[in-house]
Amino acid sequence: MAGKNSGISRTKAKSSPVTDKLDALGSLMNEIGLELAALVGGDPNGVFLYVEIGEGWVSPSVFRDEGEVIRYYNPRETNLSDVLWEAWYLEPDGPNMRWSVLEYAIQDKKFHVSMKYPEEINVEVVDDERREAALRARFGGKPVIYPP
């Protein structure tokens, strides 16, 4: 059988649904970073995205550490919500399968993501204090500047 090619590669990894999902999610997380960079006008270092999401709604909030203050950026004129929907819908549709809160931070040209799920937090109950608590945990007592 010398010289016969079986068509099996020992170096090429096989694709699996999990690998495909992680590749797609990684690509979407990168796209979120690009949207955030565009929103803040270039260098996204110090940006923090806090998102609450549920069936039929998404609420992203974008903040940036500017030293003495934290500045809020309105993400309405971006594609950020669309990209977040894509990431959310990658998860299976089932009880507690899709995340409810996403925290995405960019520091030193790297992004860090954490997700919370419905068994950890109930976003169906409106509570503005959750976002404020996330801001305090990340930035301490720095004042937040909102646009007029």
PDB file of C-alpha atoms in Angstrom:
ATOM      1  CA  MET A   1       0.000   0.000   0.000  1.00  0.00           C
ATOM      2  CA  ALA A   2       3.005   2.283  -0.240  1.00  0.00           C
ATOM      3  CA  GLY A   3       2.253   5.568  -1.928  1.00  0.00           C
ATOM      4  CA  LYS A   4      -1.524   5.295  -1.480  1.00  0.00           C
ATOM      5  CA  ASN A   5      -3.158   8.353   0.119  1.00  0.00           C
ATOM      6  CA  SER A   6      -5.965   7.422   2.474  1.00  0.00           C
ATOM      7  CA  GLY A   7      -7.330  10.988   2.566  1.00  0.00           C
ATOM      8  CA  ILE A   8      -6.896  11.163   6.343  1.00  0.00           C
ATOM      9  CA  SER A   9      -4.747  13.965   7.666  1.00  0.00           C
ATOM     10  CA  ARG A  10      -2.985  13.500  10.973  1.00  0.00           C
ATOM     11  CA  THR A  11      -2.229  17.208  11.252  1.00  0.00           C
ATOM     12  CA  LYS A  12      -5.594  18.729  10.433  1.00  0.00           C
ATOM     13  CA  ALA A  13      -7.918  18.776  13.429  1.00  0.00           C
ATOM     14  CA  LYS A  14     -11.426  17.530  12.889  1.00  0.00           C
ATOM     15  CA  SER A  15     -14.153  20.089  13.260  1.00  0.00           C
ATOM     16  CA  SER A  16     -16.817  19.536  15.881  1.00  0.00           C
ATOM     17  CA  PRO A  17     -19.946  21.483  16.792  1.00  0.00           C
ATOM     18  CA  VAL A  18     -18.203  22.746  19.950  1.00  0.00           C
ATOM     19  CA  THR A  19     -15.098  23.841  18.023  1.00  0.00           C
ATOM     20  CA  ASP A  20     -17.255  25.519  15.380  1.00  0.00           C
ATOM     21  CA  LYS A  21     -19.249  27.340  18.076  1.00  0.00           C
ATOM     22  CA  LEU A  22     -16.093  28.508  19.857  1.00  0.00           C
ATOM     23  CA  ASP A  23     -14.599  29.701  16.564  1.00  0.00           C
ATOM     24  CA  ALA A  24     -17.784  31.608  15.750  1.00  0.00           C
ATOM     25  CA  LEU A  25     -17.978  33.050  19.270  1.00  0.00           C
ATOM     26  CA  GLY A  26     -14.324  34.115  19.146  1.00  0.00           C
ATOM     27  CA  SER A  27     -14.930  35.865  15.847  1.00  0.00           C
ATOM     28  CA  LEU A  28     -17.986  37.655  17.268  1.00  0.00           C
ATOM     29  CA  MET A  29     -16.065  38.713  20.390  1.00  0.00           C
ATOM     30  CA  ASN A  30     -13.409  40.201  18.116  1.00  0.00           C
ATOM     31  CA  GLU A  31     -16.123  41.995  16.143  1.00  0.00           C
ATOM     32  CA  ILE A  32     -17.502  43.417  19.402  1.00  0.00           C
ATOM     33  CA  GLY A  33     -14.026  44.818  20.085  1.00  0.00           C
ATOM     34  CA  LEU A  34     -13.940  46.451  16.652  1.00  0.00           C
ATOM     35  CA  GLU A  35     -17.367  48.022  17.229  1.00  0.00           C
ATOM     36  CA  LEU A  36     -16.211  49.346  20.606  1.00  0.00           C
ATOM     37  CA  ALA A  37     -13.023  50.793  19.085  1.00  0.00           C
ATOM     38  CA  ALA A  38     -15.070  52.599  16.428  1.00  0.00           C
ATOM     39  CA  LEU A  39     -17.506  53.896  19.052  1.00  0.00           C
ATOM     40  CA  VAL A  40     -14.793  55.429  21.249  1.00  0.00           C
ATOM     41  CA  GLY A  41     -12.894  56.840  18.278  1.00  0.00           C
ATOM     42  CA  GLY A  42      -9.881  54.564  18.007  1.00  0.00           C
ATOM     43  CA  ASP A  43      -7.917  52.985  20.827  1.00  0.00           C
ATOM     44  CA  PRO A  44     -10.366  50.901  22.896  1.00  0.00           C
ATOM     45  CA  ASN A  45      -7.991  50.447  25.852  1.00  0.00           C
ATOM     46  CA  GLY A  46      -9.941  50.863  29.094  1.00  0.00           C
ATOM     47  CA  VAL A  47     -13.347  50.160  27.529  1.00  0.00           C
ATOM     48  CA  PHE A  48     -15.915  48.203  29.537  1.00  0.00           C
ATOM     49  CA  LEU A  49     -19.112  46.843  27.977  1.00  0.00           C
ATOM     50  CA  TYR A  50     -21.930  45.736  30.273  1.00  0.00           C
ATOM     51  CA  VAL A  51     -24.828  43.935  28.585  1.00  0.00           C
ATOM     52  CA  GLU A  52     -28.103  42.558  29.869  1.00  0.00           C
ATOM     53  CA  ILE A  53     -30.055  40.492  27.358  1.00  0.00           C
ATOM     54  CA  GLY A  54     -33.245  38.456  27.206  1.00  0.00           C
ATOM     55  CA  GLU A  55     -35.721  37.155  24.682  1.00  0.00           C
ATOM     56  CA  GLY A  56     -36.594  40.096  22.420  1.00  0.00           C
ATOM     57  CA  TRP A  57     -34.412  42.773  24.063  1.00  0.00           C
ATOM     58  CA  VAL A  58     -30.781  43.762  24.583  1.00  0.00           C
ATOM     59  CA  SER A  59     -29.365  46.563  26.734  1.00  0.00           C
ATOM     60  CA  PRO A  60     -25.681  47.348  26.115  1.00  0.00           C
ATOM     61  CA  SER A  61     -23.827  50.034  28.083  1.00  0.00           C
ATOM     62  CA  VAL A  62     -20.338  51.177  27.085  1.00  0.00           C
ATOM     63  CA  PHE A  63     -17.909  52.934  29.425  1.00  0.00           C
ATOM     64  CA  ARG A  64     -14.282  53.979  29.149  1.00  0.00           C
ATOM     65  CA  ASP A  65     -11.763  54.669  31.867  1.00  0.00           C
ATOM     66  CA  GLU A  66     -10.261  58.102  31.165  1.00  0.00           C
ATOM     67  CA  GLY A  67      -8.112  58.352  34.263  1.00  0.00           C
ATOM     68  CA  GLU A  68      -9.954  60.473  36.810  1.00  0.00           C
ATOM     69  CA  VAL A  69     -13.395  59.754  35.317  1.00  0.00           C
ATOM     70  CA  ILE A  70     -15.340  57.065  33.499  1.00  0.00           C
ATOM     71  CA  ARG A  71     -17.107  58.212  30.323  1.00  0.00           C
ATOM     72  CA  TYR A  72     -20.328  56.646  29.015  1.00  0.00           C
ATOM     73  CA  TYR A  73     -20.670  56.119  25.252  1.00  0.00           C
ATOM     74  CA  ASN A  74     -24.069  55.637  23.659  1.00  0.00           C
ATOM     75  CA  PRO A  75     -23.900  52.516  21.446  1.00  0.00           C
ATOM     76  CA  ARG A  76     -27.153  53.183  19.552  1.00  0.00           C
ATOM     77  CA  GLU A  77     -25.470  54.261  16.304  1.00  0.00           C
ATOM     78  CA  THR A  78     -23.394  51.062  16.059  1.00  0.00           C
ATOM     79  CA  ASN A  79     -23.934  47.451  15.035  1.00  0.00           C
ATOM     80  CA  LEU A  80     -23.122  46.370  18.578  1.00  0.00           C
ATOM     81  CA  SER A  81     -26.623  45.094  19.386  1.00  0.00           C
ATOM     82  CA  ASP A  82     -26.689  42.992  16.207  1.00  0.00           C
ATOM     83  CA  VAL A  83     -23.350  41.379  17.052  1.00  0.00           C
ATOM     84  CA  LEU A  84     -24.508  40.719  20.622  1.00  0.00           C
ATOM     85  CA  TRP A  85     -27.640  39.026  19.272  1.00  0.00           C
ATOM     86  CA  GLU A  86     -25.501  36.795  17.065  1.00  0.00           C
ATOM     87  CA  ALA A  87     -23.374  35.781  20.055  1.00  0.00           C
ATOM     88  CA  TRP A  88     -26.444  35.165  22.224  1.00  0.00           C
ATOM     89  CA  TYR A  89     -28.138  33.009  19.585  1.00  0.00           C
ATOM     90  CA  LEU A  90     -25.055  30.773  19.305  1.00  0.00           C
ATOM     91  CA  GLU A  91     -26.145  29.296  22.624  1.00  0.00           C
ATOM     92  CA  PRO A  92     -28.775  26.530  22.624  1.00  0.00           C
ATOM     93  CA  ASP A  93     -32.366  27.576  23.223  1.00  0.00           C
ATOM     94  CA  GLY A  94     -33.220  26.011  26.527  1.00  0.00           C
ATOM     95  CA  PRO A  95     -33.640  26.814  30.200  1.00  0.00           C
ATOM     96  CA  ASN A  96     -30.536  28.556  31.560  1.00  0.00           C
ATOM     97  CA  MET A  97     -28.563  27.861  28.360  1.00  0.00           C
ATOM     98  CA  ARG A  98     -28.160  31.438  27.125  1.00  0.00           C
ATOM     99  CA  TRP A  99     -26.271  34.023  29.122  1.00  0.00           C
ATOM    100  CA  SER A 100     -28.131  36.956  30.673  1.00  0.00           C
ATOM    101  CA  VAL A 101     -25.214  39.293  31.407  1.00  0.00           C
ATOM    102  CA  LEU A 102     -22.021  39.798  29.463  1.00  0.00           C
ATOM    103  CA  GLU A 103     -19.119  41.865  30.759  1.00  0.00           C
ATOM    104  CA  TYR A 104     -16.462  42.639  28.156  1.00  0.00           C
ATOM    105  CA  ALA A 105     -13.349  44.646  28.994  1.00  0.00           C
ATOM    106  CA  ILE A 106     -10.392  45.693  26.871  1.00  0.00           C
ATOM    107  CA  GLN A 107      -7.064  46.203  28.605  1.00  0.00           C
ATOM    108  CA  ASP A 108      -3.582  46.211  27.088  1.00  0.00           C
ATOM    109  CA  LYS A 109      -4.869  45.186  23.628  1.00  0.00           C
ATOM    110  CA  LYS A 110      -6.612  42.085  25.035  1.00  0.00           C
ATOM    111  CA  PHE A 111     -10.276  41.504  25.681  1.00  0.00           C
ATOM    112  CA  HIS A 112     -11.645  39.700  28.705  1.00  0.00           C
ATOM    113  CA  VAL A 113     -15.187  38.342  28.763  1.00  0.00           C
ATOM    114  CA  SER A 114     -17.352  36.981  31.546  1.00  0.00           C
ATOM    115  CA  MET A 115     -20.928  35.785  31.300  1.00  0.00           C
ATOM    116  CA  LYS A 116     -23.633  35.202  33.868  1.00  0.00           C
ATOM    117  CA  TYR A 117     -26.565  32.907  33.304  1.00  0.00           C
ATOM    118  CA  PRO A 118     -30.243  33.058  34.385  1.00  0.00           C
ATOM    119  CA  GLU A 119     -29.666  30.844  37.432  1.00  0.00           C
ATOM    120  CA  GLU A 120     -27.121  33.446  38.628  1.00  0.00           C
ATOM    121  CA  ILE A 121     -29.019  36.626  37.818  1.00  0.00           C
ATOM    122  CA  ASN A 122     -32.593  37.426  36.795  1.00  0.00           C
ATOM    123  CA  VAL A 123     -32.485  40.199  34.217  1.00  0.00           C
ATOM    124  CA  GLU A 124     -36.205  39.928  33.564  1.00  0.00           C
ATOM    125  CA  VAL A 125     -36.588  42.039  36.710  1.00  0.00           C
ATOM    126  CA  VAL A 126     -35.376  45.559  35.879  1.00  0.00           C
ATOM    127  CA  ASP A 127     -32.707  46.682  38.341  1.00  0.00           C
ATOM    128  CA  ASP A 128     -30.430  49.597  37.418  1.00  0.00           C
ATOM    129  CA  GLU A 129     -28.290  48.811  40.468  1.00  0.00           C
ATOM    130  CA  ARG A 130     -26.770  45.719  38.740  1.00  0.00           C
ATOM    131  CA  ARG A 131     -25.000  47.869  36.166  1.00  0.00           C
ATOM    132  CA  GLU A 132     -23.883  50.359  38.831  1.00  0.00           C
ATOM    133  CA  ALA A 133     -22.521  47.491  40.962  1.00  0.00           C
ATOM    134  CA  ALA A 134     -20.545  46.194  37.953  1.00  0.00           C
ATOM    135  CA  LEU A 135     -19.129  49.684  37.394  1.00  0.00           C
ATOM    136  CA  ARG A 136     -18.107  50.029  41.056  1.00  0.00           C
ATOM    137  CA  ALA A 137     -16.499  46.585  40.998  1.00  0.00           C
ATOM    138  CA  ARG A 138     -14.455  47.526  37.925  1.00  0.00           C
ATOM    139  CA  PHE A 139     -13.690  51.210  38.503  1.00  0.00           C
ATOM    140  CA  GLY A 140     -14.227  51.825  42.207  1.00  0.00           C
ATOM    141  CA  GLY A 141     -15.725  55.178  43.089  1.00  0.00           C
ATOM    142  CA  LYS A 142     -14.639  57.093  39.970  1.00  0.00           C
ATOM    143  CA  PRO A 143     -17.373  59.448  38.763  1.00  0.00           C
ATOM    144  CA  VAL A 144     -19.204  58.495  35.567  1.00  0.00           C
ATOM    145  CA  ILE A 145     -19.761  61.212  32.959  1.00  0.00           C
ATOM    146  CA  TYR A 146     -22.932  60.813  30.897  1.00  0.00           C
ATOM    147  CA  PRO A 147     -23.659  62.950  27.831  1.00  0.00           C
ATOM    148  CA  PRO A 148     -26.079  65.836  28.303  1.00  0.00           C
TER     149      PRO A 148
END
